[in-house]
Short mmCIF file of C-alpha atoms in Angstrom, two decimals:
data_model
loop_
_atom_site.label_atom_id
_atom_site.label_comp_id
_atom_site.label_asym_id
_atom_site.label_seq_id
_atom_site.Cartn_x
_atom_site.Cartn_y
_atom_site.Cartn_z
CA MET A 1 0.00 0.00 0.00
CA ASN A 2 1.08 3.61 -0.42
CA THR A 3 2.71 5.45 2.46
CA ARG A 4 -0.44 7.55 2.75
CA ILE A 5 -3.19 5.01 3.34
CA ARG A 6 -6.59 5.43 1.80
CA ILE A 7 -8.72 4.23 4.70
CA LEU A 8 -12.33 3.06 4.36
CA ALA A 9 -15.25 4.96 5.74
CA LEU A 10 -16.32 1.82 7.57
CA ALA A 11 -13.52 -0.61 8.30
CA LEU A 12 -13.74 -3.96 9.99
CA LEU A 13 -10.63 -4.83 11.94
CA ALA A 14 -10.90 -8.07 13.81
CA THR A 15 -8.78 -7.34 16.81
CA SER A 16 -9.87 -10.64 18.26
CA ALA A 17 -7.40 -12.47 16.09
CA PRO A 18 -7.07 -16.17 16.85
CA ALA A 19 -3.93 -17.92 17.95
CA SER A 20 -1.65 -19.34 15.33
CA GLY A 21 -3.17 -22.38 13.65
CA GLN A 22 -6.75 -21.67 14.77
CA ALA A 23 -8.12 -20.75 11.36
CA GLN A 24 -11.60 -21.96 12.35
CA THR A 25 -12.25 -18.41 13.55
CA ILE A 26 -11.62 -16.34 10.42
CA GLN A 27 -10.15 -12.88 10.89
CA LEU A 28 -11.55 -9.84 9.06
CA LYS A 29 -8.87 -7.27 8.34
CA THR A 30 -9.14 -4.15 6.17
CA VAL A 31 -6.14 -2.25 7.55
CA PRO A 32 -2.56 -3.68 7.75
CA VAL A 33 -2.15 -2.96 11.45
CA ALA A 34 0.76 -4.75 13.15
CA THR A 35 -0.78 -6.40 16.22
CA GLY A 36 1.89 -8.84 17.35
CA ASP A 37 1.39 -12.40 18.58
CA GLN A 38 -0.87 -11.47 21.48
CA PHE A 39 -3.12 -14.51 21.13
CA LEU A 40 -0.29 -17.04 20.71
CA THR A 41 -0.91 -18.88 24.00
CA PRO A 42 -1.42 -22.63 23.20
CA PRO A 43 1.66 -24.85 22.67
CA SER A 44 2.60 -26.10 19.21
CA GLU A 45 4.99 -28.63 17.71
CA ARG A 46 4.87 -27.05 14.23
CA LEU A 47 5.20 -23.34 15.01
CA GLY A 48 8.77 -23.23 13.63
CA MET A 49 7.44 -24.83 10.42
CA ALA A 50 5.13 -21.84 9.84
CA GLY A 51 2.30 -23.68 11.59
CA VAL A 52 1.52 -26.04 8.68
CA SER A 53 -1.40 -28.18 9.83
CA ILE A 54 -3.72 -29.42 7.07
CA ALA A 55 -1.89 -32.64 6.16
CA ILE A 56 0.37 -32.85 9.26
CA ASP A 57 -0.66 -33.57 12.83
CA ASP A 58 0.39 -31.26 15.65
CA GLU A 59 0.02 -33.27 18.86
CA LEU A 60 0.29 -30.24 21.14
CA ASN A 61 -1.90 -27.76 19.25
CA ASP A 62 -4.54 -29.88 17.51
CA LEU A 63 -6.78 -30.32 20.55
CA PHE A 64 -6.93 -26.51 21.00
CA VAL A 65 -8.23 -26.27 17.44
CA ASN A 66 -10.57 -29.27 17.62
CA PRO A 67 -10.87 -30.68 21.17
CA ALA A 68 -11.74 -34.16 19.83
CA LYS A 69 -8.22 -34.41 18.35
CA GLY A 70 -6.88 -34.86 21.86
CA ALA A 71 -7.11 -38.54 20.91
CA LEU A 72 -3.78 -38.00 19.13
CA LEU A 73 -2.02 -37.34 22.46
CA VAL A 74 0.58 -39.99 23.18
CA GLU A 75 1.26 -39.14 26.83
CA SER A 76 0.47 -36.59 29.51
CA ARG A 77 2.67 -33.49 29.60
CA LEU A 78 3.30 -30.31 31.53
CA ILE A 79 4.44 -27.42 29.30
CA ALA A 80 5.65 -23.89 30.01
CA ALA A 81 6.13 -21.66 26.95
CA PRO A 82 7.04 -18.04 27.83
CA THR A 83 6.52 -15.87 24.74
CA PHE A 84 7.86 -12.39 24.04
CA TYR A 85 7.20 -10.09 21.11
CA GLY A 86 8.17 -6.55 20.23
CA ILE A 87 7.12 -4.16 17.48
CA SER A 88 9.77 -1.91 15.94
CA ASN A 89 10.00 1.86 16.49
CA ASP A 90 8.67 1.67 20.04
CA ASN A 91 5.25 0.56 18.78
CA GLY A 92 4.45 -1.84 21.60
CA ALA A 93 5.45 -5.18 23.09
CA GLY A 94 3.98 -8.15 24.91
CA ARG A 95 5.10 -10.79 27.40
CA THR A 96 3.07 -13.97 27.96
CA LEU A 97 3.60 -16.88 30.35
CA PRO A 98 1.37 -19.83 29.33
CA LEU A 99 1.24 -22.99 31.44
CA THR A 100 -0.34 -26.05 29.86
CA ALA A 101 -1.20 -29.46 31.31
CA LEU A 102 -2.23 -32.20 28.86
CA PHE A 103 -3.71 -35.45 30.20
CA ARG A 104 -4.11 -38.85 28.57
CA SER A 105 -5.61 -42.07 29.90
CA GLU A 106 -6.70 -45.23 28.12
CA ARG A 107 -9.89 -43.64 26.76
CA ALA A 108 -10.14 -40.09 28.08
CA PHE A 109 -8.02 -37.04 27.35
CA GLY A 110 -8.02 -33.35 28.19
CA GLY A 111 -6.01 -30.26 28.89
CA VAL A 112 -5.87 -26.95 30.69
CA ASN A 113 -4.08 -23.86 29.42
CA PHE A 114 -3.64 -20.80 31.64
CA ALA A 115 -1.71 -17.68 30.64
CA LEU A 116 -0.91 -14.32 32.16
CA GLN A 117 0.10 -11.53 29.80
CA GLU A 118 1.46 -8.00 29.95
CA ILE A 119 0.90 -5.68 26.99
CA ASP A 120 2.91 -2.46 26.56
CA GLY A 121 1.26 0.24 24.48
CA ALA A 122 3.10 2.27 21.86
CA GLY A 123 5.53 4.91 23.08
CA SER A 124 4.97 8.63 22.85
CA ALA A 125 7.44 9.19 20.04
CA GLY A 126 6.04 11.52 17.43
CA ARG A 127 3.55 13.27 19.71
CA ILE A 128 3.49 17.06 19.61
CA PHE A 129 3.07 19.19 22.70
CA PHE A 130 2.56 22.89 23.14
CA THR A 131 3.83 24.81 26.14
CA ASP A 132 1.86 28.04 25.59
CA ALA A 133 -1.60 26.49 25.87
CA ILE A 134 -3.95 26.77 28.85
CA TRP A 135 -4.55 23.37 30.47
CA PRO A 136 -7.36 23.55 33.08
CA GLY A 137 -7.45 19.82 33.82
CA PRO A 138 -5.18 17.34 35.64
CA ALA A 139 -1.63 16.51 34.57
CA GLU A 140 -1.51 15.17 31.03
CA ARG A 141 -1.07 11.43 30.60
CA LEU A 142 1.52 11.01 27.87
CA ASP A 143 1.35 7.30 27.11
CA GLN A 144 -0.64 4.19 27.75
CA GLU A 145 0.79 2.15 30.57
CA SER A 146 1.14 -1.60 30.39
CA SER A 147 -1.99 -3.70 30.87
CA THR A 148 -2.59 -7.25 32.05
CA ASN A 149 -4.62 -9.93 30.27
CA MET A 150 -5.61 -13.42 31.42
CA TYR A 151 -6.43 -16.49 29.30
CA LEU A 152 -7.96 -19.83 30.33
CA THR A 153 -8.91 -22.87 28.25
CA ALA A 154 -10.31 -26.19 29.50
CA ILE A 155 -10.63 -29.26 27.25
CA PHE A 156 -12.13 -32.68 27.79
CA GLY A 157 -12.79 -35.57 25.42
CA ARG A 158 -13.17 -39.30 25.18
CA GLU A 159 -12.73 -42.06 22.63
CA LEU A 160 -16.01 -43.75 21.71
CA GLY A 161 -15.58 -47.52 21.56
CA SER A 162 -12.83 -49.11 19.47
CA ARG A 163 -13.61 -47.62 16.05
CA GLY A 164 -11.17 -44.71 16.29
CA ILE A 165 -13.90 -42.11 16.89
CA SER A 166 -13.56 -39.47 19.61
CA LEU A 167 -15.71 -36.64 20.91
CA GLY A 168 -14.41 -33.53 22.69
CA GLY A 169 -15.41 -30.09 23.89
CA SER A 170 -13.61 -26.97 25.07
CA VAL A 171 -14.34 -23.67 26.77
CA SER A 172 -12.05 -20.65 26.57
CA TYR A 173 -12.20 -17.30 28.33
CA ALA A 174 -9.97 -14.24 28.04
CA GLY A 175 -10.13 -11.28 30.40
CA LEU A 176 -8.78 -8.40 28.33
CA ASN A 177 -7.54 -5.02 29.50
CA ALA A 178 -5.73 -4.38 26.21
CA VAL A 179 -5.88 -5.54 22.61
CA ASP A 180 -2.65 -4.65 20.88
CA GLY A 181 -2.92 -2.14 18.01
CA VAL A 182 -6.23 -0.57 19.05
CA GLU A 183 -4.52 2.62 20.22
CA HIS A 184 -3.40 3.29 16.63
CA LEU A 185 -6.95 3.17 15.33
CA TYR A 186 -7.74 6.28 17.37
CA ALA A 187 -5.14 8.40 15.63
CA LEU A 188 -5.42 11.59 17.73
CA ALA A 189 -6.43 10.13 21.12
CA GLU A 190 -4.47 11.17 24.19
CA HIS A 191 -5.20 7.94 26.07
CA ILE A 192 -7.33 4.79 25.74
CA ASP A 193 -8.67 2.58 28.51
CA GLN A 194 -9.74 -0.85 27.27
CA SER A 195 -11.75 -3.45 29.15
CA GLY A 196 -13.70 -6.52 28.18
CA HIS A 197 -13.53 -10.22 27.52
CA ALA A 198 -13.69 -12.90 24.84
CA SER A 199 -15.18 -16.40 25.10
CA ASP A 200 -15.04 -19.42 22.82
CA PHE A 201 -17.02 -22.70 22.89
CA ARG A 202 -16.14 -25.74 20.72
CA LEU A 203 -17.58 -29.20 20.15
CA GLY A 204 -15.68 -31.56 17.89
CA LEU A 205 -15.82 -35.07 16.43
CA PHE A 206 -12.71 -36.84 15.15
CA SER A 207 -12.18 -40.14 13.35
CA ASP A 208 -8.76 -41.84 13.01
CA ARG A 209 -8.77 -45.07 11.05
CA SER A 210 -5.42 -46.36 9.80
CA GLY A 211 -4.06 -42.84 9.42
CA ARG A 212 -7.18 -41.58 7.64
CA HIS A 213 -8.46 -38.58 9.56
CA PHE A 214 -11.85 -36.91 9.36
CA GLU A 215 -13.10 -34.17 11.68
CA VAL A 216 -16.15 -31.99 12.27
CA LEU A 217 -16.19 -28.91 14.50
CA LEU A 218 -18.91 -26.54 15.71
CA LEU A 219 -17.94 -23.31 17.44
CA HIS A 220 -19.36 -20.14 18.90
CA SER A 221 -17.31 -17.16 20.05
CA ARG A 222 -18.19 -13.81 21.58
CA PHE A 223 -15.97 -10.72 21.68
CA ASN A 224 -16.90 -7.80 23.95
CA MET A 225 -14.70 -4.74 24.48
CA THR A 226 -15.23 -1.20 25.72
CA HIS A 227 -12.92 1.63 24.68
CA ASP A 228 -12.90 4.75 26.87
CA VAL A 229 -11.04 7.19 24.63
CA SER A 230 -9.67 10.47 26.00
CA TYR A 231 -9.15 13.40 23.62
CA LEU A 232 -7.63 16.85 24.08
CA ASP A 233 -9.66 19.38 22.11
CA TRP A 234 -8.17 22.77 21.21
CA VAL A 235 -10.45 25.76 21.76
CA GLY A 236 -9.73 29.48 21.66
CA ASP A 237 -9.76 31.67 24.79
CA LEU A 238 -11.04 35.11 23.70
CA VAL A 239 -10.00 36.81 26.95
CA LEU A 240 -6.38 35.66 27.12
CA ASP A 241 -6.05 35.25 23.34
CA ARG A 242 -4.41 31.88 23.84
CA PRO A 243 -5.45 28.34 22.94
CA MET A 244 -7.02 26.18 25.65
CA ILE A 245 -6.89 22.38 25.92
CA ARG A 246 -10.21 20.87 26.93
CA PRO A 247 -10.41 17.14 27.83
CA ARG A 248 -13.16 15.01 26.28
CA LEU A 249 -14.10 11.36 26.95
CA GLU A 250 -15.72 9.15 24.29
CA THR A 251 -16.90 5.59 24.93
CA ASN A 252 -16.99 3.06 22.07
CA LEU A 253 -18.25 -0.53 22.11
CA ASP A 254 -16.79 -3.42 20.10
CA ARG A 255 -19.12 -6.42 19.81
CA THR A 256 -18.81 -9.48 17.55
CA ARG A 257 -20.66 -12.80 17.63
CA THR A 258 -19.36 -15.72 15.56
CA TRP A 259 -20.93 -19.06 14.68
CA GLY A 260 -18.74 -21.46 12.76
CA THR A 261 -18.41 -24.95 11.29
CA HIS A 262 -15.27 -26.74 10.17
CA LEU A 263 -14.72 -29.92 8.13
CA ALA A 264 -11.34 -31.51 7.45
CA PHE A 265 -9.78 -34.74 6.28
CA ALA A 266 -6.25 -36.08 5.75
CA GLN A 267 -5.02 -39.44 4.51
CA PRO A 268 -1.93 -41.17 3.14
CA LEU A 269 -1.41 -40.52 -0.55
CA THR A 270 1.26 -43.15 -1.19
CA GLU A 271 3.18 -45.70 0.85
CA SER A 272 6.31 -43.55 0.58
CA GLY A 273 5.18 -41.06 3.24
CA TRP A 274 3.12 -38.55 1.24
CA ARG A 275 -0.14 -37.30 2.81
CA VAL A 276 -2.85 -35.03 1.47
CA GLY A 277 -5.52 -33.08 3.31
CA ALA A 278 -8.27 -30.53 2.79
CA THR A 279 -10.35 -28.21 4.98
CA LEU A 280 -13.59 -26.26 4.62
CA THR A 281 -14.50 -23.62 7.19
CA GLY A 282 -17.50 -21.30 7.38
CA ASN A 283 -18.14 -18.39 9.77
CA ARG A 284 -21.16 -16.18 10.19
CA LYS A 285 -20.22 -13.04 12.09
CA SER A 286 -22.69 -10.52 13.42
CA HIS A 287 -21.39 -7.11 14.50
CA PRO A 288 -23.94 -5.53 16.89
CA LYS A 289 -21.55 -2.63 17.36
CA ILE A 290 -18.38 -1.62 15.52
CA PRO A 291 -16.28 1.05 17.29
CA ASN A 292 -16.27 4.61 16.02
CA TYR A 293 -12.54 4.47 15.41
CA GLU A 294 -11.18 8.01 15.22
CA ILE A 295 -9.14 6.79 12.27
CA MET A 296 -12.44 6.54 10.36
CA ASN A 297 -14.35 9.30 12.22
CA ILE A 298 -17.87 8.15 11.39
CA PRO A 299 -20.42 6.36 13.62
CA ARG A 300 -20.94 2.66 13.08
CA ASP A 301 -24.06 0.53 13.31
CA PRO A 302 -24.64 -3.23 12.91
CA GLY A 303 -23.10 -5.40 10.24
CA THR A 304 -22.99 -9.02 9.09
CA SER A 305 -20.17 -11.06 7.56
CA TRP A 306 -19.92 -14.46 5.87
CA ALA A 307 -16.37 -15.81 5.78
CA TYR A 308 -15.02 -19.06 4.32
CA ASP A 309 -11.70 -20.90 4.25
CA ILE A 310 -11.00 -23.51 1.56
CA GLY A 311 -7.64 -25.18 2.18
CA VAL A 312 -5.48 -27.90 0.66
CA GLY A 313 -2.40 -29.39 2.28
CA LEU A 314 0.39 -31.72 1.19
CA ALA A 315 3.04 -33.33 3.40
CA LYS A 316 5.79 -35.90 3.26
CA THR A 317 7.63 -37.69 6.03
CA LYS A 318 10.69 -39.77 5.27
CA GLY A 319 12.91 -40.89 8.09
CA PRO A 320 13.79 -37.87 10.26
CA ALA A 321 12.67 -35.29 7.64
CA THR A 322 9.22 -33.70 7.33
CA PHE A 323 7.88 -31.30 4.71
CA GLY A 324 4.48 -29.60 4.66
CA ILE A 325 2.61 -27.01 2.64
CA ASP A 326 -0.80 -25.37 3.20
CA VAL A 327 -2.68 -23.27 0.64
CA VAL A 328 -5.86 -21.53 1.83
CA PHE A 329 -8.25 -19.45 -0.26
CA GLU A 330 -10.45 -17.11 1.80
CA PRO A 331 -13.52 -15.48 0.23
CA ILE A 332 -15.44 -13.15 2.56
CA TRP A 333 -18.59 -11.09 2.10
CA SER A 334 -19.31 -8.36 4.63
CA ASP A 335 -22.08 -5.76 4.86
CA THR A 336 -22.06 -2.82 7.27
CA TRP A 337 -24.26 0.25 7.45
CA VAL A 338 -25.08 3.44 9.30
CA GLU A 339 -28.60 4.05 10.61
CA ALA A 340 -30.21 7.50 10.69
CA GLU A 341 -30.52 8.90 14.22
CA ALA A 342 -33.41 11.12 13.11
CA ASP A 343 -35.52 11.74 10.03
CA THR A 344 -33.50 13.39 7.29
CA VAL A 345 -33.81 14.30 3.62
CA SER A 346 -31.47 13.14 0.87
CA ALA A 347 -29.85 15.42 -1.69
CA ARG A 348 -32.63 14.47 -4.12
CA GLY A 349 -35.42 15.19 -1.66
CA ARG A 350 -36.23 11.62 -0.55
CA ARG A 351 -37.16 11.33 3.12
CA ILE A 352 -35.04 8.89 5.11
CA ARG A 353 -36.78 7.78 8.27
CA LYS A 354 -35.10 7.30 11.64
CA GLY A 355 -33.48 3.85 11.73
CA GLU A 356 -33.16 3.53 7.95
CA LYS A 357 -29.75 3.14 6.34
CA THR A 358 -27.88 6.33 5.44
CA ILE A 359 -24.65 4.63 4.32
CA GLU A 360 -24.34 1.05 3.01
CA ASN A 361 -20.99 -0.72 2.59
CA GLU A 362 -20.38 -4.02 0.80
CA PHE A 363 -16.96 -5.64 1.17
CA PHE A 364 -15.70 -8.58 -0.86
CA PHE A 365 -12.40 -10.20 0.18
CA THR A 366 -10.26 -12.66 -1.80
CA ASN A 367 -7.47 -13.43 0.64
CA VAL A 368 -4.85 -16.15 0.13
CA HIS A 369 -2.65 -17.76 2.80
CA LEU A 370 0.40 -19.91 2.01
CA ARG A 371 2.51 -21.80 4.57
CA ILE A 372 5.59 -23.90 3.83
CA GLY A 373 7.63 -25.69 6.48
CA PHE A 374 10.52 -28.13 6.80
CA GLY A 375 11.59 -30.15 9.83
CA HIS A 376 14.33 -32.60 10.77
CA GLU A 377 14.03 -34.62 13.98
CA THR A 378 16.36 -37.14 15.59
CA GLU A 379 16.34 -38.89 18.93
CA ARG A 380 18.04 -35.91 20.62
CA THR A 381 17.41 -32.84 18.44
CA ALA A 382 14.83 -31.25 16.17
CA PHE A 383 15.15 -28.32 13.76
CA GLN A 384 12.42 -26.47 11.87
CA ILE A 385 12.20 -23.66 9.35
CA GLY A 386 9.23 -22.18 7.52
CA VAL A 387 7.61 -19.12 5.99
CA GLU A 388 4.05 -17.78 5.85
CA ALA A 389 2.77 -15.44 3.13
CA HIS A 390 -0.59 -13.74 3.60
CA SER A 391 -2.19 -11.84 0.72
CA TYR A 392 -5.08 -9.51 1.62
CA ASP A 393 -7.23 -8.15 -1.20
CA TYR A 394 -10.69 -6.62 -1.03
CA THR A 395 -13.14 -4.34 -2.82
CA LEU A 396 -15.50 -1.89 -1.15
CA GLU A 397 -18.72 -0.64 -2.75
CA GLN A 398 -20.28 2.21 -0.78
CA ARG A 399 -23.68 3.86 -1.24
CA HIS A 400 -24.32 7.17 0.52
CA ASN A 401 -28.10 7.48 0.61
CA VAL A 402 -28.09 11.04 1.99
CA GLU A 403 -25.66 12.55 -0.52
CA VAL A 404 -26.89 10.09 -3.20
CA THR A 405 -23.36 9.07 -4.21
CA PHE A 406 -21.62 5.78 -4.97
CA ARG A 407 -17.95 4.83 -4.94
CA ASP A 408 -15.84 1.70 -5.04
CA GLN A 409 -12.34 1.14 -3.72
CA ASP A 410 -9.76 -1.64 -4.03
CA GLU A 411 -7.03 -2.33 -1.45
CA SER A 412 -4.39 -5.04 -1.16
CA TRP A 413 -1.18 -5.79 0.70
CA MET A 414 0.99 -8.75 1.76
CA GLU A 415 2.44 -9.85 5.08
CA TRP A 416 5.41 -12.23 5.42
CA THR A 417 6.42 -14.32 8.45
CA PRO A 418 9.57 -16.46 8.31
CA SER A 419 10.11 -18.73 11.32
CA PHE A 420 12.75 -20.96 12.86
CA GLY A 421 12.61 -23.53 15.64
CA ALA A 422 14.88 -25.94 17.50
CA ARG A 423 14.46 -28.47 20.31
CA LEU A 424 16.82 -30.41 22.54
CA LYS A 425 15.42 -33.66 23.91
CA PHE A 426 16.53 -35.24 27.15
CA PRO A 427 15.11 -38.31 28.91
CA GLU A 428 13.49 -36.13 31.60
CA PHE A 429 12.33 -33.09 29.54
CA GLU A 430 12.53 -31.14 26.26
CA VAL A 431 13.66 -27.55 25.73
CA GLY A 432 12.57 -25.66 22.63
CA TYR A 433 12.95 -22.25 20.99
CA VAL A 434 11.00 -20.59 18.15
CA ALA A 435 11.55 -17.20 16.49
CA ARG A 436 9.12 -15.46 14.13
CA VAL A 437 9.45 -12.18 12.21
CA THR A 438 6.44 -10.52 10.55
CA THR A 439 6.83 -7.77 7.94
CA GLY A 440 4.39 -6.03 5.59
CA SER A 441 2.16 -4.51 8.26
CA GLY A 442 2.50 -1.21 10.11
CA ARG A 443 1.01 1.38 12.42
CA PRO A 444 -1.32 4.10 11.07
CA GLY A 445 -1.09 7.65 12.36
CA THR A 446 -1.39 11.28 11.32
CA ARG A 447 1.08 13.50 9.52
CA TRP A 448 2.19 16.89 10.88
CA GLU A 449 3.26 19.42 8.29
CA PRO A 450 6.34 21.69 8.91
CA ASP A 451 4.23 24.87 8.76
CA GLY A 452 2.40 23.81 11.93
CA ARG A 453 -0.80 22.62 10.26
CA LEU A 454 -2.20 19.15 10.01
CA ASP A 455 -2.40 18.46 6.27
CA ALA A 456 -5.83 18.01 4.65
CA ALA A 457 -7.00 14.87 2.88
CA ALA A 458 -5.88 14.67 -0.72
CA ASP A 459 -9.06 13.03 -2.02
CA ALA A 460 -12.53 13.87 -0.72
CA ASP A 461 -13.78 10.37 -1.59
CA PHE A 462 -11.76 8.91 1.31
CA ILE A 463 -13.32 9.82 4.62
CA VAL A 464 -10.50 10.13 7.16
CA ALA A 465 -10.09 11.96 10.45
CA PRO A 466 -10.76 15.64 9.63
CA SER A 467 -7.67 16.78 11.53
CA GLY A 468 -5.30 15.24 9.03
CA PRO A 469 -4.48 12.40 6.63
CA LEU A 470 -3.46 8.93 7.65
CA THR A 471 0.01 7.50 7.17
CA LEU A 472 1.43 4.00 7.49
CA GLN A 473 4.65 3.59 9.41
CA ASP A 474 6.27 0.27 8.50
CA ALA A 475 6.62 -2.02 11.51
CA THR A 476 8.33 -5.33 12.11
CA VAL A 477 7.06 -7.78 14.72
CA VAL A 478 9.67 -10.09 16.26
CA THR A 479 8.46 -12.97 18.44
CA HIS A 480 10.51 -15.29 20.65
CA ARG A 481 9.14 -18.37 22.40
CA VAL A 482 11.03 -20.63 24.80
CA SER A 483 9.33 -23.87 25.87
CA VAL A 484 9.97 -26.58 28.43
CA SER A 485 7.97 -29.82 28.16
CA ILE A 486 8.00 -32.40 30.95
CA PRO A 487 6.35 -35.82 30.46
CA ILE A 488 3.99 -36.91 33.25
CA ARG A 489 4.62 -40.58 33.78
#
């Protein structure tokens, strides 16, 4: 995308992004905001291989995706996987300490994942302050302090008879005081207080017969956040002939409800170690309330989205070497609108009643995700390398029923994530390390012109914050994860 972003009037940014590998909850993203690996809390054996998962099993992560796949657990384990990520140019950081216990008996299986997390907001670099203004309020708060989040997942399942069929369910809850990246969607805010929670419920069925896998998953998730946004408005003081800073508080709600289904299969392709797999995922998302992000500066009302993932995977295992590739095509249709707060009249004289749509937006996404990973594992060591490429492409068609105008807009960008992993295996425990680097995303903001004015938008068709245009500062996200796995025997 260009350095100066052309932002939509009504954007959908799914800040409730799922953890790596959990594609059953499909993310909607219309702005390339760098958010870090905040939701990377479950363990994974394939994270260093770019998280390839369609034709390859991941014993540690699969049951967090589909709880019935806990039947693939070989033994009980206790896992600690401290994870750290940072975003370049002082744009935020996160530290997470997940503790996971996985249990396996003859027929039953389950797991518990608990994580505490600290999120650091972006620094105050680039802010502009004035010393000759009247400030009647309390001392200014210059940056957003770190916030604490908590995550909990409980899983239980059981094998049904001796036919290789298992049934499992899971419940997840996240208490959130910060979602990384949100502060950059309110471009001119002085401070943002976030609070809320997310919940996720899953019921899965899994069949494993001679290496032929088939799975069905039903899920429901709810995302609820409140943003208390503080602004500093500039007003003139006619008596002292000096500007005055007046504080203002705005409360925005972020609500999303998701119902989803997921089908997948994988089976041997040849006797030489090749496997093939495919997935089909569908999500229906309702958006009772989309925040009035200051980056868009226009009120939001309900919306509905239909999102699909169609994936194909290929893998080969020969001796100590493993190769895997996932290709996922992601078509998404999303409708959002603005409802009239009172009766109004359009530019052509048509009366628009209170509650009728004043602006209608239709999005169509054609995203593509590609993951390639290689691994080599011996009795004592394991090494992994991989790369993810995510292509985002969408079209917006917008009808303004008050001004009686129509416009369409195309946007696209790519994000890249190379990864590397290594493990040392001892009789009593395993120690692992994974590094990931994500490029192609950034942090939006406003541009200050040298003459002391905030520049105006270059194109009236793009509705941005009236105080100035939006820019994209390139950002790189670097993630480190260290893990210790102890068998419970």
